[in-house]
XYZ file of C-alpha atoms in Angstrom:
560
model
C 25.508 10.408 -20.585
C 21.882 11.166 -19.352
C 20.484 11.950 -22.717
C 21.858 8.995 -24.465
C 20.428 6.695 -21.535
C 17.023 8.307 -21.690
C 15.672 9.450 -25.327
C 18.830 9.025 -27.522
C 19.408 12.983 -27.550
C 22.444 15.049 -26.963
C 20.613 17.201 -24.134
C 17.234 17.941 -23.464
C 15.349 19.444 -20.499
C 11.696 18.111 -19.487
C 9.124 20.663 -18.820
C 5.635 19.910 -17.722
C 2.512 22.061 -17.260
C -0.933 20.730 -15.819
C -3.540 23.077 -15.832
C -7.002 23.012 -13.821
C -9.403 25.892 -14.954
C -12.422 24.976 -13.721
C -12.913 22.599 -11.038
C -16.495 21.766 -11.869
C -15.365 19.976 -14.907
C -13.450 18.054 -13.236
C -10.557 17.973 -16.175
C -6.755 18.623 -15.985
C -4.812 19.705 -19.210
C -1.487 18.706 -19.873
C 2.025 19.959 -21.580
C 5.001 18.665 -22.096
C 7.654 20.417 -23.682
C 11.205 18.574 -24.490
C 13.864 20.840 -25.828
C 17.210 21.248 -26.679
C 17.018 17.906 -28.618
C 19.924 16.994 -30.876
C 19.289 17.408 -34.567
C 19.655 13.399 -35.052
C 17.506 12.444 -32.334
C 15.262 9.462 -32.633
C 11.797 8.288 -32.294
C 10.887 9.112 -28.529
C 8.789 6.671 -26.914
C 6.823 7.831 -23.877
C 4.467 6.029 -21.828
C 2.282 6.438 -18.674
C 2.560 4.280 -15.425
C 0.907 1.369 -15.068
C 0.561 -0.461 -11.651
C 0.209 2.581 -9.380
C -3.190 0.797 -7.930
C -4.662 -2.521 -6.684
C -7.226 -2.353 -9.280
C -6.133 -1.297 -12.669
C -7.491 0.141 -15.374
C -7.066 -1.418 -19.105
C -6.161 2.042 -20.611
C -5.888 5.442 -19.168
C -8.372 7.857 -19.183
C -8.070 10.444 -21.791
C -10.518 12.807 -23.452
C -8.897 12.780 -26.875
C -5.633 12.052 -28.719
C -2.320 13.011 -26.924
C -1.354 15.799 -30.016
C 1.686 17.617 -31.023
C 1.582 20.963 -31.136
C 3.725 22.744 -34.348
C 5.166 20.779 -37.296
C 6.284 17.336 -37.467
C 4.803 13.989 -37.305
C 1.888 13.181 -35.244
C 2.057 11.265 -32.446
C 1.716 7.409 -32.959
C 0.256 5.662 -30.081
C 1.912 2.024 -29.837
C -0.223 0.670 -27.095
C -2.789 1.399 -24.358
C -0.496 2.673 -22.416
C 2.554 3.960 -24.645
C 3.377 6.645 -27.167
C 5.915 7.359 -30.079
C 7.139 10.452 -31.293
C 9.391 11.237 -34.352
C 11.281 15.146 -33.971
C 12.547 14.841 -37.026
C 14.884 17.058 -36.990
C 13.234 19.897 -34.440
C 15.344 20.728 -31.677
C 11.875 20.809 -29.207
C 8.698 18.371 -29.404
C 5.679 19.905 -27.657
C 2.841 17.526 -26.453
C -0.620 18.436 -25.248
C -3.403 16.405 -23.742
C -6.467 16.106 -21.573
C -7.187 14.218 -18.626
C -10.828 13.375 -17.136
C -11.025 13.317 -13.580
C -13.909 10.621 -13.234
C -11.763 7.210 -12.246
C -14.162 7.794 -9.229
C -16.814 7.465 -10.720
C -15.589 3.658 -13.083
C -16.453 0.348 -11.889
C -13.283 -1.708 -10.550
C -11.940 2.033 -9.082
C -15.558 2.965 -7.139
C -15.720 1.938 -3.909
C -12.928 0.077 -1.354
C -9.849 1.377 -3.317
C -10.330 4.841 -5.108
C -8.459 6.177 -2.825
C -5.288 5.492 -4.879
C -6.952 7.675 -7.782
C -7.551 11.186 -8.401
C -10.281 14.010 -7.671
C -11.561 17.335 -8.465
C -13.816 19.028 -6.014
C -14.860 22.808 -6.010
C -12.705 23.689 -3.031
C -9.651 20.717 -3.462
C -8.579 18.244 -5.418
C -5.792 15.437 -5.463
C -3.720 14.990 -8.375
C -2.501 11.546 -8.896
C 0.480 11.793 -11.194
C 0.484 8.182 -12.402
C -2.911 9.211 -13.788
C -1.383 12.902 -15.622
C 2.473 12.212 -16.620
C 3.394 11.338 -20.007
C 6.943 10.305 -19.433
C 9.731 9.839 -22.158
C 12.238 7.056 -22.275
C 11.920 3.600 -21.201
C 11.069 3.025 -17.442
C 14.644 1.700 -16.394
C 16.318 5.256 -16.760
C 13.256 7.049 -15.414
C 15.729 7.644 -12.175
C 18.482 9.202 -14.298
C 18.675 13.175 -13.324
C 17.874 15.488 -15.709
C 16.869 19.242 -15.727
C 12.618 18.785 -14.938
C 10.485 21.755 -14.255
C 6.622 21.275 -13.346
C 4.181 24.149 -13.081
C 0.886 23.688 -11.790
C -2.196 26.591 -12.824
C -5.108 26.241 -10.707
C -7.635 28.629 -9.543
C -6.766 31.502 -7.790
C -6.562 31.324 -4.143
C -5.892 27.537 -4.382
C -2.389 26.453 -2.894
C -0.490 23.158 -4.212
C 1.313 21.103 -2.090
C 3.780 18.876 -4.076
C 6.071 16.817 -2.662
C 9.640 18.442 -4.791
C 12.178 21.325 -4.468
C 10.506 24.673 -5.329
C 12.059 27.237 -7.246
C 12.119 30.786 -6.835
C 9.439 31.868 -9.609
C 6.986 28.847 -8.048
C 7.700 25.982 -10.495
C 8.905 22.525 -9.052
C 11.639 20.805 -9.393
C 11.562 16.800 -9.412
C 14.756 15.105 -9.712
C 14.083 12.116 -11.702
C 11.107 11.132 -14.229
C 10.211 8.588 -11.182
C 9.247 11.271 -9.254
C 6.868 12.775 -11.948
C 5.261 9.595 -13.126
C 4.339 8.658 -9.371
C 4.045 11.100 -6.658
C 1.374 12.960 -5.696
C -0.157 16.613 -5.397
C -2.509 18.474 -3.154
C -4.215 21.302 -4.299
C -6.934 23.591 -3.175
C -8.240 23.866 0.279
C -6.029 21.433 2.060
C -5.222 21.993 5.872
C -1.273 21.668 6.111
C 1.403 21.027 8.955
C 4.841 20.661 8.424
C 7.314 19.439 10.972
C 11.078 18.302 10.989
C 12.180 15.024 12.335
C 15.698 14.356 13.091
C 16.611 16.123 9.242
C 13.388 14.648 7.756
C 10.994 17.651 6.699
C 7.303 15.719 6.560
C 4.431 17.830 5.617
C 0.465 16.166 6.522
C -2.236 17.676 4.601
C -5.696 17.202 5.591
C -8.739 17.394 3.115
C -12.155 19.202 3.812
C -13.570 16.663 6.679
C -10.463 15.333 7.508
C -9.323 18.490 10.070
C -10.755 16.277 12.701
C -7.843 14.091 12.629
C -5.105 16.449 12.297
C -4.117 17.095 16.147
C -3.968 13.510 16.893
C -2.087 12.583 13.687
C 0.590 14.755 14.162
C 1.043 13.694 17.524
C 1.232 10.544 17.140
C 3.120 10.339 13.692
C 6.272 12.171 14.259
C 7.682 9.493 16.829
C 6.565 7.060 14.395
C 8.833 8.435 11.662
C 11.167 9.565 14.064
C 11.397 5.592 15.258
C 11.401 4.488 11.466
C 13.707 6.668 10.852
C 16.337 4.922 13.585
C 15.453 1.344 12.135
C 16.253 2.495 8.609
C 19.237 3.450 9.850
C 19.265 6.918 8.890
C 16.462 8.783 6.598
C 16.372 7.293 2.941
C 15.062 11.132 1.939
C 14.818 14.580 2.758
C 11.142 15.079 2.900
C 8.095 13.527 2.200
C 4.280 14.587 1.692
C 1.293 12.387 3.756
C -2.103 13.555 2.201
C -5.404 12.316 3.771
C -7.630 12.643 0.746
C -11.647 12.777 1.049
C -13.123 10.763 3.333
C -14.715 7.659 2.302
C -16.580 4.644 3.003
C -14.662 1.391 4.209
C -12.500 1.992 7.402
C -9.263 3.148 6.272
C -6.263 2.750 3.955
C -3.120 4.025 2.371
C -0.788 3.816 -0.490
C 2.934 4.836 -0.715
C 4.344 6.291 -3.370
C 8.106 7.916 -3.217
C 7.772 10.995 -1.718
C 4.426 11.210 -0.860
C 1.248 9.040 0.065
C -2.296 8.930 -0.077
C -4.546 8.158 3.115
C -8.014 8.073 3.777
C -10.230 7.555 7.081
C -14.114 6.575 6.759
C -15.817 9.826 8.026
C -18.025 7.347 10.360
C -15.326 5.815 12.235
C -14.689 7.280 15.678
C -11.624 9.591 15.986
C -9.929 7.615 18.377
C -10.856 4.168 16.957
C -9.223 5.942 13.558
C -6.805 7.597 15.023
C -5.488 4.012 16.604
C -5.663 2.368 12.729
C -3.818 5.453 11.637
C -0.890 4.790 13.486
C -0.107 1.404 12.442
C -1.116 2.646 9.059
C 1.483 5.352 8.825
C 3.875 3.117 9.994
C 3.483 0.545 7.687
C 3.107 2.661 4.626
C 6.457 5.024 5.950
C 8.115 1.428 6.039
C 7.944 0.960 2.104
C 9.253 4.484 1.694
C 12.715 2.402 2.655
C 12.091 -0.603 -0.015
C 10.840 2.095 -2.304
C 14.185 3.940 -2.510
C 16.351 1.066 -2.964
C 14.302 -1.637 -4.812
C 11.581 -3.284 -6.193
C 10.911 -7.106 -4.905
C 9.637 -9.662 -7.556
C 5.832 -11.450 -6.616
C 7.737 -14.158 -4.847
C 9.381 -11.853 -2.405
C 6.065 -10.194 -1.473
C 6.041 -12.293 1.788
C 8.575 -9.292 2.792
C 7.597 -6.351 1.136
C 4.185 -6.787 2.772
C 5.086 -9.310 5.899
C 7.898 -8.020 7.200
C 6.791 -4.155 6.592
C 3.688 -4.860 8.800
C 5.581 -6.891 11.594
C 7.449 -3.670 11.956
C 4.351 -1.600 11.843
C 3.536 -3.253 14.740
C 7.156 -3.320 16.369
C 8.266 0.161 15.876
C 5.261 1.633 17.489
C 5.859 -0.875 20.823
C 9.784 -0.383 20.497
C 9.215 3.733 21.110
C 6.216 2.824 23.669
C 3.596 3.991 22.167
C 1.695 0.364 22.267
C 2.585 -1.770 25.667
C 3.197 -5.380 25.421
C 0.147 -7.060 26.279
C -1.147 -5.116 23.265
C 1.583 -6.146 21.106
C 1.562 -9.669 22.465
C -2.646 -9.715 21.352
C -2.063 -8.494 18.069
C 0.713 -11.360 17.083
C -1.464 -13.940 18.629
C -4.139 -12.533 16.408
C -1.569 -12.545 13.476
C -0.783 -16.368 14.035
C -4.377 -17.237 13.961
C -4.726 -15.149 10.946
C -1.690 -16.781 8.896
C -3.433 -20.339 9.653
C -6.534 -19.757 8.163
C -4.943 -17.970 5.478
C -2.230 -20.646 4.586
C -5.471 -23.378 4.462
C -7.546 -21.214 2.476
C -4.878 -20.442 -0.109
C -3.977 -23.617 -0.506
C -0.480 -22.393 -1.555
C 2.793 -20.892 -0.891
C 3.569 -18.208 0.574
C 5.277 -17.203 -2.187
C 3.346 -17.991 -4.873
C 0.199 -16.097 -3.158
C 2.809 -12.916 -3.814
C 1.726 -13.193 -7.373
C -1.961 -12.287 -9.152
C -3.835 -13.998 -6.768
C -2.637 -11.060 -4.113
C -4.871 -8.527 -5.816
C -7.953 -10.571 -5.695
C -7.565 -10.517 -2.363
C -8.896 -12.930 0.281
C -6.465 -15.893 1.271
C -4.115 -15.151 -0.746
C -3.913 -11.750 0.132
C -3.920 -12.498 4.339
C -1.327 -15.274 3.445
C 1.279 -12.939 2.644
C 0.696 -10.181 5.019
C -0.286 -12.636 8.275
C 2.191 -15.529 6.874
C 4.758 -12.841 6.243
C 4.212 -11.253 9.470
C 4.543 -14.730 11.723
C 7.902 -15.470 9.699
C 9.293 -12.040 10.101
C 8.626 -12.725 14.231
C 9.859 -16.369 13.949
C 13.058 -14.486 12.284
C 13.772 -12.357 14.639
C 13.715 -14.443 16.890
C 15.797 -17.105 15.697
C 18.220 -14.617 14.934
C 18.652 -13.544 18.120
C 19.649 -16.898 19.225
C 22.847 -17.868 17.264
C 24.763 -20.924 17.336
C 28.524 -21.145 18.411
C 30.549 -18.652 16.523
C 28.009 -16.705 15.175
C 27.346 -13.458 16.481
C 23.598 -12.972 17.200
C 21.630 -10.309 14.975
C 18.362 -9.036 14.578
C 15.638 -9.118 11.760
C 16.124 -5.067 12.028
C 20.305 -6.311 11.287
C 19.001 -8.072 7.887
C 16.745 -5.770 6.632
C 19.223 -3.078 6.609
C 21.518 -5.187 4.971
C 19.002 -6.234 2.696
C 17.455 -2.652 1.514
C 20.794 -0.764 1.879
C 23.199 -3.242 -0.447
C 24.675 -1.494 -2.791
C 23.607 -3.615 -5.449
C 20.587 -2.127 -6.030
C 22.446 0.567 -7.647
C 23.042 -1.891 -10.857
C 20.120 -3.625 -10.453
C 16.482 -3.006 -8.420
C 14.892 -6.451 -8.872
C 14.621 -8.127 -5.617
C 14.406 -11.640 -5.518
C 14.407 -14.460 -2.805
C 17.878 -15.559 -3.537
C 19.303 -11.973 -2.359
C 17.681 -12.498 1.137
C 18.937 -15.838 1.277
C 22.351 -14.491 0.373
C 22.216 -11.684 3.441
C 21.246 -14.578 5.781
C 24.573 -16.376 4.971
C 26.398 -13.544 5.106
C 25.294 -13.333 8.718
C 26.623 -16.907 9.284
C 22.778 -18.232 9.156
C 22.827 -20.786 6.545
C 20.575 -23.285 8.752
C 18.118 -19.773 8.362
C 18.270 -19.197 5.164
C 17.424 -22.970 4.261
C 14.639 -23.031 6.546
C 13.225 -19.844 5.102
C 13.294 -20.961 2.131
C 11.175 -24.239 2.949
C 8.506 -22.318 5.086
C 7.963 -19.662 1.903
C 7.757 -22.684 -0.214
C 5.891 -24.911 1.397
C 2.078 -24.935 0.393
C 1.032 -26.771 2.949
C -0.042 -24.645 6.029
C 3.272 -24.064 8.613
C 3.176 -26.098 11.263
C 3.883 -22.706 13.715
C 3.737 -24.480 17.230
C 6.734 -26.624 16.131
C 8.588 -24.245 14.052
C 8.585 -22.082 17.707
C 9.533 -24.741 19.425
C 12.993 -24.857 17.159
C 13.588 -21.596 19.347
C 12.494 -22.871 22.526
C 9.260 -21.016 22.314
C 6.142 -22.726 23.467
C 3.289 -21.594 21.521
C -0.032 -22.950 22.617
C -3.028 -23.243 19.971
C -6.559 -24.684 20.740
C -9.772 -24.149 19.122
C -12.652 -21.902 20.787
C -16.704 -21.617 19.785
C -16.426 -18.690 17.058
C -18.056 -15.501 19.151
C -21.928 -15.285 18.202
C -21.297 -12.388 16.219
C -22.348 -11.741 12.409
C -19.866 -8.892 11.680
C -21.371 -6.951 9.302
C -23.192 -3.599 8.683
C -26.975 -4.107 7.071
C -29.211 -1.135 5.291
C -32.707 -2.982 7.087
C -31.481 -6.621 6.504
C -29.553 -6.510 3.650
C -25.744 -7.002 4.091
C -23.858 -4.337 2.948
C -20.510 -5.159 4.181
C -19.187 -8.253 6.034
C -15.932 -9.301 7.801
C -15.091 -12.366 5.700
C -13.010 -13.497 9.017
C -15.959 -13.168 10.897
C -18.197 -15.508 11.923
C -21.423 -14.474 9.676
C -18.773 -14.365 6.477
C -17.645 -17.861 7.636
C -20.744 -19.149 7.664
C -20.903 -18.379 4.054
C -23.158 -14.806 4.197
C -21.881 -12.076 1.746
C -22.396 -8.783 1.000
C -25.715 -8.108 -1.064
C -28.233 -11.448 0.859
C -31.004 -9.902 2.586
C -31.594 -12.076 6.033
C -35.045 -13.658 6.687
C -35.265 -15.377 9.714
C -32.352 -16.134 11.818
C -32.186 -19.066 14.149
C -35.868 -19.270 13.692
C -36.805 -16.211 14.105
C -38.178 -13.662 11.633
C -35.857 -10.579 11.619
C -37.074 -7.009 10.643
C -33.992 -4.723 11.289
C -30.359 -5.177 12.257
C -30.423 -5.481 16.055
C -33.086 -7.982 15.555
C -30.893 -10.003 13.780
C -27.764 -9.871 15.868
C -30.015 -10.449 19.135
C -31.150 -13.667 17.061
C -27.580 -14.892 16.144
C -26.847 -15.755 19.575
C -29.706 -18.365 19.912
C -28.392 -21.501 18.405
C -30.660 -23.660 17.261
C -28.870 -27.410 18.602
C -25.676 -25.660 18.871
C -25.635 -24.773 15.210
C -26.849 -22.154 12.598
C -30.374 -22.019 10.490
C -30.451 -18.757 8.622
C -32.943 -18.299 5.620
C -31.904 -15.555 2.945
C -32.433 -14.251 -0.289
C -29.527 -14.272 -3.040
C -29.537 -12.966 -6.461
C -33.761 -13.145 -6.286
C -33.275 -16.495 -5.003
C -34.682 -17.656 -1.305
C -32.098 -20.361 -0.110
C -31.495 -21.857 3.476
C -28.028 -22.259 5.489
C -27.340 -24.496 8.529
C -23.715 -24.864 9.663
C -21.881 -25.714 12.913
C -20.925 -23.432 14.943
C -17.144 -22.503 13.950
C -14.297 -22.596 15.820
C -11.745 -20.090 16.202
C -8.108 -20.970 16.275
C -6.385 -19.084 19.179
C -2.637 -18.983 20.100
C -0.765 -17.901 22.989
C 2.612 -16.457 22.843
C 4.846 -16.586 25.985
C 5.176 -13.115 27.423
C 9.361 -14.322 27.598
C 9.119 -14.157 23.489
C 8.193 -10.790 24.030
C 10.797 -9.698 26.522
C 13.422 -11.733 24.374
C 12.277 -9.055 21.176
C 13.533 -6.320 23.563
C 16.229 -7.238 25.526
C 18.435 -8.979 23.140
């Protein structure tokens, strides 16, 4: 029964309350109230999530204890993040705490990634539920149903957008302890649209500064889901909630969560340059929605969680026609290139750069989502091309049998040997083999030949790297730098302040990107300052590896 998988009760219902009084402090304050507990119920343990965000933090934030409210033993806290509670006897445990609304404002969360985390502004806010839910039981029956209620008070006139039934007198209604520990809420002055595709109810909520994007967005994104949708093969959930949360610095990102996800757009960027990112953005974060609902895959399976999610980013939105094919052809040349460098720079696996070395980015990082990508094309490929007595299949055919087994039912974790297992069932044995020695292999994939096991000719030569530094400068300090460009290849990072450039003195930014094209005997001589340090570079010219894929590869991803 529910209660005995969860807390050890007889019954109990779950009812939260998370109040915002005053925006300007920037504070939300919590309840929890469990009742109906059976008289012999024991020690509760409750915890709050953990691994909600790239970067994490080594505690939560909390202004204070987390307290019990009445009689009874206090709360013991077991660990950084996780709690014990004794009822002893009561038949309902109240809880109370406070939470601080300034992961903004840390180091590790300011900057590239705080989108993932909360914020309180005088008109809005986001509330990041990973960040505010004390949840009770252990995290393996946090998707048993059970009677939850959550109330939000915020200031009047504010509206709240969360992403779960509503009830009659305004509370919501999440059906598991999942949803409460990581979805999240929009509340304040958010600019809404809700639309229905094919049964799917999808509400976009734009922040102050983000209206801009809101006409384009929903144009574009409801063929998107609409197309995701079909691959799925059907809709995985009713509804879901997008939120584009205050603009930031950095381009763009997103983060899934399941029902709901967090976007954000630099407010610099060009509507229709962001508007372009958006799409493939959308799609690639609806994607996980899918792998979200069924499973979770284990670090060495990250090559398709990541890899395969953002080949069909890319495929979905050229499938419906929304991207032609010379544009779809560019982008998985691009990709090849990409999963070359990576694979050399890694120095690994593919699947071992699913583990910690994915959050510290870099090679690592491109290996799995560029290597993941290339194998998820060579795979559909190959299985469109099946030997005697097999029938031929798609990498859409083994996804779906991947992410809709029913064996996730018993058990999420999703390891390598459960994709090897849908491959043979396919009659793909010679796939699943080979699959398994390109994810193992940490030497970089050899990708011309591995195409030409399909009869694809893929042509790679090297080109002169473009004479471009890639990077943005406040006078001639680097503030931010494509890595993959050819200034961050050259070894420049964020934070050196240029000097002279190809022999000449530089005073400003275009100055210094006039002076990067004038090679000094066909090479580099740039003179910087690091860390109070004045030190010299001179490199080679790079070379860029470029790849050409058949326009019949293309036509083969559509016809068969």
């Amino acid at each position: 029964m529910i209660a005995g998988i969860l807390f050890g009760l007889a019954a109990q219902t779950a009812t939260y309350t998370f109040r915002v009084e005053n925006p300007a402090e920037a504070r939300v304050e919590a309840r929890l109230v469990l009742a109906e507990l059976a008289a012999d119920t024991q020690p509760i343990q409750l915890t709050m999530p953990q691994g909600f965000a790239f970067f994490q933090l080594p505690e939560p934030r909390l202004d204070g204890p987390v307290r019990r409210v009445g009689e009874g033993p206090e709360v013991a806290r077991k660990g950084p993040y996780s709690w014990s509670v004794d009822p002893a006897g009561a038949s309902e445990v109240v809880l109370e705490w406070s939470v601080p609304l300034d992961h903004r404002s840390l180091d590790g969360v300011r900057g590239r990634d705080e989108y993932e985390y909360p914020y309180l502004r005088k008109d809005h806010g986001m509330l990041v539920m990973a960040t505010l839910a004390l949840v009770p039981g252990e995290r393996e029956a946090h998707t048993a149903k059970l009677p939850i209620r959550v109330d939000f008070a915020v200031p009047d006139g504010w509206q709240v957008e969360a992403p779960w039934p509503r009830g009659e007198d305004g509370t919501y209604h999440p059906a598991t302890l999942a949803d409460v520990r990581d979805d999240l809420v929009a509340i304040g002055a958010w600019d809404t649209h809700a639309s229905e595709v094919n049964g799917f109810a999808v509400t976009f909520a734009f922040s102050p500064g983000q209206e801009k994007l809101k006409a384009g967005v929903v144009e574009r994104a409801a063929p998107i889901v609409a197309g995701m949708i079909e691959h799925f093969g059907g809709k995985v959930q009713d509804s879901y909630l997008v939120l584009f949360g205050e603009p930031q610095p950095g381009g763009y990102g997103g983060s899934p969560k399941t029902n709901s996800m967090t976007l954000f757009v630099a407010p610099d960027l060009p509507v229709d340059f962001a508007l372009e990112g958006i799409v493939h953005l959308i799609a690639h974060e609806f994607h996980h929605t899918w792998m979200r609902a069924r499973c979770q895959p284990v670090d060495e399976l990250r090559f398709l969680a990541e890899g395969f999610t953002d080949y069909f980013a890319y495929f979905i939105p050229w499938r419906i026609g929304m991207q032609d094919d010379a544009a779809f052809r560019a982008t998985l040349q691009q990709q090849l290139a990409k999963a070359e460098l990576a694979h050399r720079g890694a120095g690994m696996s593919m699947q071992q750069a699913g583990g910690p070395q994915f959050f510290e980015g870099g090679p690592a990082h491109d290996l799995v989502y560029s290597g993941g990508l290339v194998l998820g094309l060579w795979l559909d490929l190959a299985l469109r091309q099946p030997p005697e007595g097999t029938q031929a299949a798609t990498l859409e055919d083994l996804l779906r049998s991947f992410y809709n087994h029913p064996r996730w039912q018993d058990e999420p974790c999703a390891e390598l040997e459960h994709l090897l297992a849908d491959l043979h069932a396919l009659g793909r044995e010679d796939l699943a083999k080979r699959v398994q020695q390109l994810t193992g292999s940490a030497q970089p994939i050899d990708w011309v030949a591995a195409f030409a096991e399909l009869g694809v000719e893929l042509e790679r030569q090297l080109v002169p790297a473009a004479l471009e530094v890639r990077a943005n400068f406040d006078g001639t300090t680097i503030t931010a730098i494509d890595p993959a460009g050819t200034g961050g290849r050259l070894g420049l990072r964020a934070g050196d302040t240029l000097l002279e450039v190809n022999g000449t003195d530089v005073m400003n930014a275009a100055e210094i990107r006039e002076a990067f094209e004038w090679l000094i005997d066909g090479g580099f001589a740039i003179t910087f300052e690091r860390d109070g340090k004045r030190r010299m570079l001179a490199e080679p010219r790079p070379e860029d590896v470029v790849y050409s894929l058949p326009a019949a590869a293309i036509h083969a991803l559509r016809d068969s």
